């Protein structure tokens, strides 16, 4: 479901067998420029096998993903204005409409980061609204790129995204200087309240990280390490032992 509430997090955290529950939080992502049709097909099959919430790709691949996921509850999601957010609002609006025609059921847009940092909040608001209007009811997530923002800018970005009508705020693209942090997720949840989604993305490579993000307030996780996250849960279920995982690759 779109809004897996924060209140479901404790039940995940208090049980060893969380692989199925965690999967429902995950947007399985592949954004690399060199990703081939075989790569995109593989992530679709992984999402179907594990029951991830979605497959999130660049807009050129949405039609392909829609066909691969047809008849399943796994949603095709498109990023828009990715990864810089620095293209025109009209371009973002066009990409949004095109992606939805091709089958996107959610849109993850990058906000105009430079305008936010310039204090031009009206432009940031209009930019998000352009995408929301083009989406015609399809849920929109606003990517803030928190690693580039001050605390005040993070708060302002959340307020603008909420007032513009976005359904989610999202931490990161994964293509900048840093990804999601627990502090940023907690701050974003505090600012937007319970009625809006918070997506943590960028650098989430272990199950413990994902669960910590959920405990901090995230109700969606964006990661390309999705299979490893749920596999960790399966191993811990079978062995009842702590899994030793490499912590130095994120």
Coordinates of N, CA and C in Angstrom, one line a residue:
X1 N 0.8 -1.2 0.0 CA 0.0 0.0 0.0 C 0.9 1.2 0.0
X2 N 0.3 2.4 -0.4 CA 1.1 3.6 -0.6 C 1.6 4.1 0.7
X3 N 0.8 4.1 1.7 CA 1.2 4.6 3.0 C 1.2 3.5 4.1
X4 N 2.4 2.9 4.1 CA 2.7 2.0 5.2 C 3.1 2.9 6.4
X5 N 2.3 2.9 7.4 CA 2.4 3.9 8.4 C 3.6 3.7 9.3
X6 N 4.1 4.7 9.9 CA 5.2 4.6 10.8 C 4.9 3.7 12.0
X7 N 3.6 3.6 12.3 CA 3.1 2.8 13.5 C 3.4 1.3 13.3
X8 N 3.6 0.9 12.0 CA 3.9 -0.5 11.8 C 5.3 -0.9 12.1
X9 N 6.2 0.1 12.3 CA 7.6 -0.1 12.4 C 8.0 -1.0 13.7
X10 N 7.4 -0.7 14.9 CA 7.8 -1.5 16.0 C 7.6 -3.0 15.8
X11 N 6.5 -3.5 15.1 CA 6.3 -4.9 14.9 C 7.4 -5.5 14.1
X12 N 7.9 -4.7 13.1 CA 9.0 -5.1 12.3 C 10.3 -5.3 13.2
X13 N 10.5 -4.3 14.0 CA 11.7 -4.2 14.8 C 11.8 -5.3 15.9
X14 N 10.6 -5.8 16.3 CA 10.6 -6.7 17.5 C 10.5 -8.1 17.1
X15 N 10.8 -8.4 15.8 CA 10.7 -9.8 15.3 C 11.9 -10.1 14.5
X16 N 12.3 -11.4 14.5 CA 13.4 -11.8 13.6 C 13.0 -12.0 12.2
X17 N 11.8 -12.5 12.0 CA 11.3 -12.9 10.6 C 10.7 -11.7 10.0
X18 N 11.5 -10.7 9.6 CA 10.9 -9.5 9.1 C 11.0 -9.4 7.5
X19 N 11.5 -10.4 6.9 CA 11.8 -10.2 5.5 C 10.6 -9.8 4.7
X20 N 9.5 -10.5 4.9 CA 8.3 -10.1 4.2 C 7.8 -8.8 4.5
X21 N 7.8 -8.4 5.8 CA 7.3 -7.1 6.2 C 8.2 -6.0 5.6
X22 N 9.5 -6.2 5.7 CA 10.4 -5.2 5.2 C 10.3 -5.0 3.7
X23 N 10.0 -6.1 3.0 CA 9.9 -6.0 1.5 C 8.9 -5.0 1.1
X24 N 7.8 -4.9 1.8 CA 6.7 -4.0 1.5 C 7.1 -2.5 1.6
X25 N 8.2 -2.2 2.2 CA 8.6 -0.8 2.4 C 9.6 -0.4 1.2
X26 N 10.0 -1.4 0.4 CA 11.2 -1.1 -0.5 C 10.8 -0.8 -1.9
X27 N 11.3 0.4 -2.4 CA 11.3 0.7 -3.8 C 12.7 0.2 -4.3
X28 N 12.6 -0.9 -5.2 CA 13.8 -1.5 -5.7 C 14.2 -0.7 -6.9
X29 N 15.5 -0.1 -6.8 CA 15.9 0.9 -7.8 C 17.0 0.5 -8.6
X30 N 17.1 1.0 -9.9 CA 18.2 0.9 -10.7 C 18.2 2.1 -11.6
X31 N 19.2 3.0 -11.4 CA 19.2 4.3 -12.1 C 20.5 4.5 -13.0
X32 N 21.4 3.5 -13.0 CA 22.6 3.6 -13.7 C 22.4 3.9 -15.2
X33 N 23.2 4.7 -15.7 CA 23.1 5.1 -17.2 C 23.3 3.8 -18.1
X34 N 24.2 2.9 -17.6 CA 24.6 1.8 -18.4 C 23.6 0.6 -18.2
X35 N 22.6 0.7 -17.4 CA 21.7 -0.4 -17.2 C 21.1 -0.9 -18.5
X36 N 21.1 -2.2 -18.8 CA 20.6 -2.7 -20.0 C 19.2 -3.3 -19.8
X37 N 18.5 -3.7 -20.9 CA 17.2 -4.3 -20.7 C 17.3 -5.5 -19.9
X38 N 18.4 -6.3 -19.9 CA 18.5 -7.5 -19.1 C 18.6 -7.1 -17.6
X39 N 19.3 -6.0 -17.3 CA 19.4 -5.5 -15.9 C 18.0 -5.1 -15.4
X40 N 17.3 -4.4 -16.2 CA 15.9 -3.9 -15.8 C 15.0 -5.1 -15.6
X41 N 15.1 -6.1 -16.5 CA 14.3 -7.3 -16.4 C 14.6 -8.0 -15.1
X42 N 15.9 -8.1 -14.8 CA 16.3 -8.8 -13.5 C 15.7 -8.1 -12.3
X43 N 15.7 -6.8 -12.2 CA 15.2 -6.1 -11.0 C 13.7 -6.3 -10.9
X44 N 13.0 -6.3 -12.1 CA 11.6 -6.6 -12.1 C 11.3 -8.0 -11.5
X45 N 12.0 -9.0 -12.0 CA 11.8 -10.3 -11.5 C 12.2 -10.4 -10.0
X46 N 13.2 -9.7 -9.6 CA 13.5 -9.7 -8.1 C 12.4 -9.1 -7.3
X47 N 11.8 -8.0 -7.8 CA 10.7 -7.3 -7.1 C 9.5 -8.2 -7.0
X48 N 9.2 -9.0 -8.1 CA 8.1 -9.9 -8.1 C 8.3 -11.0 -7.1
X49 N 9.5 -11.6 -7.1 CA 9.9 -12.7 -6.3 C 9.8 -12.4 -4.8
X50 N 10.2 -11.1 -4.4 CA 10.3 -10.8 -3.0 C 9.1 -9.9 -2.5
X51 N 8.3 -9.4 -3.5 CA 7.1 -8.6 -3.0 C 7.5 -7.2 -2.6
X52 N 8.5 -6.6 -3.3 CA 8.8 -5.2 -3.1 C 7.6 -4.3 -3.4
X53 N 7.6 -3.1 -2.8 CA 6.5 -2.2 -3.1 C 6.5 -1.7 -4.6
X54 N 7.8 -1.6 -5.2 CA 7.8 -1.0 -6.5 C 9.2 -1.3 -7.1
X55 N 9.2 -1.0 -8.4 CA 10.5 -0.9 -9.2 C 10.6 0.5 -9.6
X56 N 11.7 1.2 -9.2 CA 11.9 2.6 -9.5 C 13.1 2.8 -10.5
X57 N 12.8 3.4 -11.7 CA 13.7 3.5 -12.8 C 13.6 4.9 -13.4
X58 N 14.6 5.2 -14.3 CA 14.5 6.4 -15.1 C 13.3 6.2 -16.1
X59 N 12.8 7.4 -16.5 CA 11.6 7.4 -17.3 C 11.6 6.6 -18.6
X60 N 12.8 6.5 -19.2 CA 12.9 5.8 -20.5 C 12.6 4.3 -20.4
X61 N 12.6 3.8 -19.1 CA 12.4 2.3 -18.9 C 11.0 2.0 -18.4
X62 N 10.2 3.0 -18.1 CA 8.9 2.8 -17.5 C 8.0 1.8 -18.3
X63 N 7.9 2.0 -19.6 CA 7.1 1.2 -20.4 C 7.5 -0.3 -20.3
X64 N 8.8 -0.5 -20.3 CA 9.4 -1.9 -20.2 C 9.0 -2.5 -18.8
X65 N 9.1 -1.7 -17.8 CA 8.9 -2.1 -16.4 C 7.4 -2.4 -16.2
X66 N 6.5 -1.6 -16.8 CA 5.1 -1.8 -16.7 C 4.7 -3.2 -17.3
X67 N 5.3 -3.5 -18.4 CA 5.0 -4.8 -19.0 C 5.5 -6.0 -18.2
X68 N 6.7 -5.8 -17.6 CA 7.3 -6.9 -16.8 C 6.5 -7.1 -15.5
X69 N 5.9 -6.1 -15.0 CA 5.2 -6.2 -13.7 C 3.7 -6.4 -13.9
X70 N 3.2 -6.4 -15.1 CA 1.8 -6.5 -15.4 C 1.1 -7.6 -14.6
X71 N -0.1 -7.2 -14.0 CA -0.8 -8.2 -13.2 C -0.4 -8.4 -11.8
X72 N 0.7 -7.7 -11.4 CA 1.2 -7.9 -10.0 C 0.9 -6.6 -9.2
X73 N 1.0 -6.6 -7.9 CA 0.8 -5.4 -7.1 C 2.1 -4.5 -7.1
X74 N 3.2 -5.0 -7.7 CA 4.4 -4.2 -7.6 C 4.3 -3.0 -8.6
X75 N 4.5 -1.8 -8.1 CA 4.3 -0.6 -8.9 C 5.5 -0.1 -9.7
X76 N 5.3 0.3 -11.0 CA 6.4 1.0 -11.7 C 6.4 2.4 -11.2
X77 N 7.6 2.9 -10.9 CA 7.8 4.3 -10.4 C 8.9 4.9 -11.3
X78 N 8.7 6.2 -11.7 CA 9.6 6.9 -12.5 C 10.2 8.0 -11.7
X79 N 11.6 8.2 -11.8 CA 12.2 9.5 -11.3 C 12.0 10.5 -12.4
X80 N 12.0 11.8 -12.0 CA 11.7 12.9 -12.9 C 12.7 14.0 -12.5
X81 N 13.3 14.7 -13.5 CA 14.3 15.7 -13.3 C 15.5 15.2 -12.5
X82 N 15.9 14.0 -12.8 CA 16.9 13.2 -12.1 C 18.2 13.2 -12.8
X83 N 19.3 13.3 -12.0 CA 19.4 13.5 -10.6 C 19.6 14.9 -10.1
X84 N 19.7 15.9 -10.9 CA 20.1 17.2 -10.5 C 19.0 18.1 -10.1
X85 N 17.8 17.9 -10.7 CA 16.6 18.8 -10.4 C 16.8 20.2 -11.0
X86 N 17.8 20.3 -11.9 CA 18.1 21.7 -12.4 C 17.6 22.0 -13.8
X87 N 16.7 21.1 -14.3 CA 16.1 21.4 -15.6 C 14.8 22.3 -15.4
X88 N 14.2 22.8 -16.5 CA 13.1 23.6 -16.3 C 11.9 22.9 -15.8
X89 N 11.0 23.6 -15.1 CA 9.8 23.1 -14.6 C 8.9 22.5 -15.7
X90 N 8.9 23.1 -16.9 CA 8.2 22.6 -18.0 C 8.7 21.2 -18.5
X91 N 10.0 21.1 -18.5 CA 10.6 19.8 -18.8 C 10.2 18.7 -17.8
X92 N 10.2 19.1 -16.5 CA 9.8 18.1 -15.5 C 8.4 17.7 -15.7
X93 N 7.5 18.7 -16.0 CA 6.1 18.4 -16.2 C 5.9 17.5 -17.4
X94 N 6.6 17.8 -18.5 CA 6.5 16.9 -19.7 C 7.0 15.5 -19.4
X95 N 8.1 15.4 -18.7 CA 8.6 14.0 -18.3 C 7.6 13.3 -17.5
X96 N 7.0 14.0 -16.5 CA 6.0 13.4 -15.6 C 4.8 12.8 -16.4
X97 N 4.3 13.7 -17.3 CA 3.1 13.2 -18.1 C 3.5 12.1 -19.0
X98 N 4.7 12.1 -19.6 CA 5.1 11.0 -20.4 C 5.3 9.7 -19.6
X99 N 5.9 9.8 -18.5 CA 6.1 8.6 -17.6 C 4.8 8.0 -17.2
X100 N 3.8 8.8 -16.9 CA 2.5 8.3 -16.4 C 1.8 7.7 -17.6
X101 N 1.9 8.2 -18.8 CA 1.3 7.6 -20.0 C 2.0 6.2 -20.2
X102 N 3.2 6.1 -19.9 CA 3.9 4.9 -20.1 C 3.7 3.9 -19.0
X103 N 3.0 4.3 -17.9 CA 2.6 3.4 -16.8 C 3.1 3.6 -15.4
X104 N 3.8 4.8 -15.2 CA 4.3 5.1 -13.9 C 3.1 5.3 -12.9
X105 N 3.2 4.7 -11.7 CA 2.1 4.8 -10.7 C 2.6 5.7 -9.6
X106 N 3.8 6.1 -9.6 CA 4.3 7.2 -8.6 C 5.4 7.9 -9.3
X107 N 5.7 9.1 -8.9 CA 6.7 10.0 -9.5 C 7.6 10.5 -8.4
X108 N 8.9 10.2 -8.5 CA 9.9 10.7 -7.6 C 10.7 11.9 -8.3
X109 N 10.4 13.1 -8.0 CA 11.0 14.3 -8.6 C 12.0 14.9 -7.8
X110 N 13.1 15.4 -8.4 CA 14.1 16.2 -7.7 C 13.7 17.7 -7.7
X111 N 13.6 18.3 -6.6 CA 13.3 19.7 -6.5 C 14.4 20.6 -7.1
X112 N 14.1 21.8 -7.2 CA 15.1 22.8 -7.7 C 16.0 23.2 -6.6
X113 N 17.0 22.4 -6.3 CA 17.9 22.6 -5.2 C 18.5 24.0 -5.1
X114 N 19.0 24.4 -6.3 CA 19.7 25.7 -6.3 C 18.7 26.9 -6.0
X115 N 17.5 26.8 -6.4 CA 16.5 27.9 -6.0 C 16.2 27.8 -4.5
X116 N 16.1 26.6 -4.0 CA 15.9 26.5 -2.5 C 17.1 27.2 -1.8
X117 N 18.3 26.9 -2.2 CA 19.4 27.5 -1.5 C 19.6 29.0 -1.8
X118 N 19.0 29.5 -2.9 CA 19.0 30.9 -3.2 C 17.9 31.6 -2.4
X119 N 17.0 30.9 -1.7 CA 15.9 31.6 -1.0 C 14.7 31.9 -1.9
X120 N 14.7 31.3 -3.1 CA 13.6 31.6 -4.0 C 12.6 30.5 -3.9
X121 N 11.8 30.6 -2.8 CA 10.9 29.5 -2.4 C 9.7 29.5 -3.3
X122 N 9.3 30.6 -3.9 CA 8.2 30.6 -4.8 C 8.5 29.7 -6.0
X123 N 9.7 29.8 -6.5 CA 10.1 29.0 -7.7 C 10.1 27.5 -7.3
X124 N 10.6 27.2 -6.1 CA 10.6 25.8 -5.7 C 9.2 25.2 -5.6
X125 N 8.3 26.0 -5.0 CA 6.9 25.7 -4.9 C 6.2 25.4 -6.2
X126 N 6.4 26.4 -7.1 CA 5.8 26.3 -8.5 C 6.4 25.1 -9.2
X127 N 7.7 24.8 -9.0 CA 8.3 23.6 -9.7 C 7.6 22.3 -9.3
X128 N 7.4 22.2 -8.0 CA 6.8 21.0 -7.4 C 5.3 20.9 -7.9
X129 N 4.7 22.0 -7.9 CA 3.3 22.1 -8.3 C 3.1 21.7 -9.8
X130 N 4.1 22.1 -10.6 CA 4.0 21.8 -12.0 C 4.0 20.3 -12.2
X131 N 4.8 19.6 -11.5 CA 4.9 18.1 -11.5 C 3.6 17.5 -11.0
X132 N 3.1 18.0 -9.9 CA 1.9 17.5 -9.3 C 0.7 17.7 -10.2
X133 N 0.6 18.8 -10.9 CA -0.5 19.0 -11.8 C -0.3 18.1 -13.0
X134 N 0.9 17.9 -13.5 CA 1.1 17.0 -14.6 C 0.8 15.6 -14.2
X135 N 1.0 15.2 -12.9 CA 0.8 13.9 -12.5 C -0.7 13.5 -12.4
X136 N -1.6 14.5 -12.3 CA -3.0 14.3 -12.3 C -3.5 13.2 -11.3
X137 N -3.0 13.4 -10.1 CA -3.5 12.5 -9.0 C -2.5 11.3 -8.7
X138 N -1.6 11.1 -9.6 CA -0.5 10.1 -9.3 C 0.4 10.6 -8.2
X139 N 0.6 9.8 -7.1 CA 1.4 10.4 -6.0 C 2.8 10.9 -6.4
X140 N 3.2 12.0 -5.9 CA 4.5 12.6 -6.2 C 5.4 12.6 -4.9
X141 N 6.6 12.2 -5.0 CA 7.6 12.3 -3.9 C 8.6 13.5 -4.3
X142 N 8.9 14.3 -3.4 CA 9.8 15.4 -3.6 C 11.2 15.1 -3.0
X143 N 12.2 14.9 -3.9 CA 13.5 14.6 -3.4 C 14.3 15.9 -3.1
X144 N 14.7 16.0 -1.8 CA 15.3 17.2 -1.4 C 16.8 17.3 -1.6
X145 N 17.5 16.2 -1.7 CA 19.0 16.0 -1.7 C 19.5 16.7 -0.4
X146 N 19.2 16.0 0.7 CA 19.5 16.6 2.0 C 21.0 16.9 2.2
X147 N 21.9 16.1 1.6 CA 23.3 16.2 1.8 C 23.8 17.6 1.3
X148 N 23.1 18.3 0.5 CA 23.5 19.6 0.0 C 22.8 20.8 0.8
X149 N 22.0 20.4 1.8 CA 21.2 21.5 2.4 C 21.6 21.7 3.9
X150 N 21.4 22.9 4.3 CA 21.5 23.2 5.8 C 20.2 22.7 6.5
X151 N 20.3 22.6 7.8 CA 19.1 22.2 8.5 C 17.9 23.0 8.2
X152 N 18.1 24.3 8.2 CA 17.0 25.3 7.9 C 16.4 25.0 6.5
X153 N 17.3 24.7 5.5 CA 16.9 24.4 4.1 C 16.1 23.1 4.1
X154 N 16.5 22.1 4.9 CA 15.8 20.9 4.9 C 14.4 21.1 5.4
X155 N 14.3 21.9 6.5 CA 12.9 22.2 7.0 C 12.1 22.9 6.0
X156 N 12.7 23.9 5.4 CA 11.9 24.7 4.4 C 11.5 23.9 3.3
X157 N 12.4 23.0 2.8 CA 12.1 22.1 1.7 C 10.9 21.2 2.0
X158 N 10.9 20.7 3.2 CA 9.7 19.9 3.6 C 8.4 20.7 3.7
X159 N 8.5 21.9 4.2 CA 7.3 22.7 4.3 C 6.7 23.0 2.9
X160 N 7.7 23.4 2.0 CA 7.2 23.8 0.7 C 6.6 22.5 0.0
X161 N 7.3 21.4 0.1 CA 6.8 20.2 -0.6 C 5.4 19.8 -0.1
X162 N 5.2 19.9 1.2 CA 3.9 19.6 1.8 C 2.8 20.6 1.4
X163 N 3.2 21.9 1.4 CA 2.2 22.9 1.0 C 1.9 22.8 -0.5
X164 N 2.8 22.3 -1.3 CA 2.6 22.2 -2.8 C 1.7 21.0 -3.1
X165 N 1.6 20.0 -2.1 CA 0.7 18.9 -2.3 C 1.5 17.6 -2.6
X166 N 2.8 17.5 -2.4 CA 3.5 16.3 -2.6 C 3.0 15.2 -1.5
X167 N 3.0 14.0 -1.9 CA 2.6 12.9 -0.9 C 3.8 12.4 -0.1
X168 N 5.0 12.6 -0.6 CA 6.2 12.2 0.2 C 7.2 13.2 0.1
X169 N 8.1 13.3 1.1 CA 9.4 13.9 0.9 C 10.5 12.8 1.0
X170 N 11.5 12.9 0.2 CA 12.5 11.9 0.0 C 13.9 12.5 0.2
X171 N 14.8 11.8 0.9 CA 16.1 12.4 1.3 C 17.0 12.7 0.1
X172 N 17.2 11.7 -0.8 CA 18.4 11.7 -1.6 C 18.2 11.0 -3.0
X173 N 19.0 11.4 -3.9 CA 19.1 10.7 -5.2 C 20.0 9.5 -5.2
X174 N 21.0 9.6 -4.3 CA 22.1 8.5 -4.3 C 23.2 8.9 -5.3
X175 N 23.1 10.1 -6.0 CA 24.1 10.5 -6.9 C 24.8 11.7 -6.5
X176 N 24.6 12.2 -5.3 CA 25.3 13.4 -4.8 C 26.4 13.0 -3.7
X177 N 26.6 13.9 -2.8 CA 27.7 13.7 -1.9 C 27.4 12.9 -0.7
X178 N 26.1 12.5 -0.5 CA 25.7 11.6 0.6 C 24.3 11.1 0.5
X179 N 23.9 10.2 1.3 CA 22.6 9.6 1.2 C 21.8 9.9 2.5
X180 N 20.9 9.0 2.8 CA 20.0 9.2 3.9 C 20.7 9.1 5.2
X181 N 20.4 9.9 6.2 CA 20.8 9.8 7.6 C 19.6 9.7 8.5
X182 N 19.8 9.0 9.7 CA 18.8 8.9 10.6 C 18.3 10.3 11.1
X183 N 19.2 11.2 11.3 CA 18.9 12.5 11.7 C 18.0 13.2 10.7
X184 N 18.3 13.1 9.5 CA 17.5 13.8 8.4 C 16.1 13.2 8.3
X185 N 16.0 11.8 8.4 CA 14.7 11.2 8.4 C 13.9 11.6 9.5
X186 N 14.4 11.7 10.7 CA 13.7 12.1 11.9 C 13.2 13.5 11.8
X187 N 14.1 14.4 11.3 CA 13.8 15.8 11.1 C 12.6 15.9 10.1
X188 N 12.7 15.2 9.0 CA 11.7 15.3 7.9 C 10.4 14.8 8.5
X189 N 10.4 13.7 9.2 CA 9.1 13.2 9.8 C 8.5 14.2 10.8
X190 N 9.4 14.9 11.6 CA 8.9 15.8 12.6 C 8.3 17.0 11.8
X191 N 8.8 17.4 10.7 CA 8.3 18.6 10.0 C 7.0 18.3 9.3
X192 N 6.9 17.2 8.6 CA 5.7 16.9 7.7 C 4.6 16.3 8.5
X193 N 4.9 15.7 9.7 CA 3.8 15.1 10.5 C 3.5 13.7 10.0
X194 N 2.4 13.1 10.5 CA 2.0 11.7 10.2 C 1.3 11.5 8.9
X195 N 0.7 12.6 8.3 CA -0.1 12.4 7.2 C 0.6 12.4 5.9
X196 N 1.9 12.5 5.9 CA 2.7 12.6 4.7 C 3.8 11.4 4.7
X197 N 4.2 11.0 3.6 CA 5.2 9.9 3.6 C 6.6 10.5 3.7
X198 N 7.6 9.7 4.2 CA 9.0 10.0 4.2 C 9.7 8.9 3.6
X199 N 10.5 9.1 2.6 CA 11.3 8.0 1.9 C 12.7 8.3 2.2
X200 N 13.4 7.3 2.7 CA 14.8 7.3 3.0 C 15.5 6.6 1.8
X201 N 16.5 7.2 1.2 CA 17.2 6.6 0.1 C 18.6 7.1 0.0
X202 N 19.5 6.3 -0.6 CA 20.9 6.7 -0.8 C 21.7 6.0 0.3
X203 N 22.5 5.0 -0.1 CA 23.5 4.4 0.8 C 22.9 3.4 1.8
X204 N 21.6 2.9 1.6 CA 21.0 2.0 2.5 C 21.3 0.6 2.0
X205 N 22.2 -0.1 2.6 CA 22.8 -1.4 2.1 C 22.6 -2.6 3.0
X206 N 22.1 -2.3 4.2 CA 21.9 -3.5 5.2 C 20.6 -3.4 5.8
X207 N 20.1 -4.6 6.3 CA 18.8 -4.7 6.9 C 18.7 -3.8 8.1
X208 N 19.8 -3.8 8.9 CA 19.8 -3.0 10.2 C 19.6 -1.5 9.9
X209 N 20.3 -1.1 8.8 CA 20.1 0.3 8.4 C 18.7 0.6 8.0
X210 N 18.1 -0.3 7.2 CA 16.7 0.0 6.7 C 15.8 0.0 7.9
X211 N 15.9 -0.9 8.9 CA 15.0 -0.9 10.0 C 15.2 0.3 10.9
X212 N 16.5 0.8 11.0 CA 16.7 2.0 11.8 C 16.1 3.2 11.1
X213 N 16.1 3.3 9.8 CA 15.4 4.4 9.0 C 13.9 4.3 9.3
X214 N 13.3 3.1 9.3 CA 11.9 3.0 9.6 C 11.6 3.5 11.0
X215 N 12.4 3.1 11.9 CA 12.2 3.5 13.3 C 12.3 5.0 13.5
X216 N 13.2 5.6 12.6 CA 13.4 7.1 12.7 C 12.2 7.8 12.1
X217 N 11.4 7.1 11.3 CA 10.2 7.8 10.7 C 9.9 7.5 9.2
X218 N 10.8 6.8 8.6 CA 10.6 6.5 7.1 C 9.5 5.5 7.0
X219 N 8.7 5.7 5.9 CA 7.7 4.6 5.6 C 7.9 4.1 4.2
X220 N 9.0 4.5 3.6 CA 9.5 3.9 2.3 C 11.0 3.9 2.3
X221 N 11.6 2.9 1.7 CA 13.0 2.8 1.6 C 13.4 2.6 0.1
X222 N 14.3 3.5 -0.4 CA 14.8 3.3 -1.7 C 16.2 2.8 -1.7
X223 N 16.3 1.6 -2.4 CA 17.7 1.0 -2.4 C 17.8 0.1 -3.6
X224 N 19.1 -0.1 -4.0 CA 19.4 -1.1 -5.0 C 19.9 -2.3 -4.4
X225 N 20.0 -2.4 -3.1 CA 20.5 -3.5 -2.3 C 19.3 -4.3 -1.7
X226 N 18.1 -4.2 -2.3 CA 16.9 -4.7 -1.8 C 17.0 -6.2 -1.5
X227 N 17.5 -7.0 -2.5 CA 17.6 -8.5 -2.3 C 18.5 -8.8 -1.1
X228 N 19.6 -8.1 -1.0 CA 20.5 -8.4 0.2 C 19.8 -8.1 1.5
X229 N 19.0 -7.0 1.5 CA 18.3 -6.7 2.8 C 17.3 -7.8 3.2
X230 N 16.5 -8.3 2.3 CA 15.6 -9.3 2.6 C 16.2 -10.7 2.8
X231 N 17.3 -10.9 2.1 CA 18.1 -12.2 2.2 C 18.7 -12.3 3.6
X232 N 19.2 -11.1 4.1 CA 19.7 -11.1 5.5 C 18.6 -11.5 6.5
X233 N 17.4 -11.1 6.3 CA 16.3 -11.4 7.1 C 16.0 -12.9 7.1
X234 N 16.1 -13.5 5.9 CA 15.8 -14.9 5.7 C 16.9 -15.8 6.4
X235 N 18.1 -15.3 6.3 CA 19.2 -16.0 6.9 C 19.1 -16.0 8.4
X236 N 18.7 -14.8 8.9 CA 18.6 -14.7 10.4 C 17.4 -15.5 10.9
X237 N 16.4 -15.6 10.1 CA 15.2 -16.5 10.4 C 15.7 -17.9 10.5
X238 N 16.5 -18.4 9.6 CA 16.8 -19.8 9.5 C 17.8 -20.1 10.6
X239 N 18.8 -19.2 10.9 CA 19.8 -19.6 11.8 C 19.6 -19.1 13.3
X240 N 18.7 -18.0 13.4 CA 18.5 -17.4 14.7 C 19.8 -16.8 15.2
X241 N 20.7 -16.6 14.3 CA 22.0 -16.0 14.7 C 22.1 -14.6 14.1
X242 N 23.0 -13.8 14.6 CA 23.2 -12.5 14.0 C 24.0 -12.7 12.7
X243 N 23.6 -12.0 11.7 CA 24.3 -12.1 10.4 C 25.4 -11.2 10.4
X244 N 26.6 -11.7 10.0 CA 27.7 -10.7 9.9 C 27.7 -10.2 8.4
X245 N 27.6 -8.9 8.3 CA 27.6 -8.2 7.0 C 28.6 -7.2 6.9
X246 N 29.1 -7.0 5.8 CA 30.1 -5.9 5.5 C 29.5 -4.6 5.8
X247 N 30.1 -3.8 6.6 CA 29.6 -2.4 6.9 C 30.4 -1.3 6.2
X248 N 31.3 -1.7 5.3 CA 32.3 -0.7 4.8 C 32.0 -0.4 3.3
X249 N 30.8 -0.8 2.8 CA 30.5 -0.5 1.4 C 29.4 0.5 1.2
X250 N 29.1 1.4 2.2 CA 28.2 2.4 2.0 C 28.6 3.7 2.7

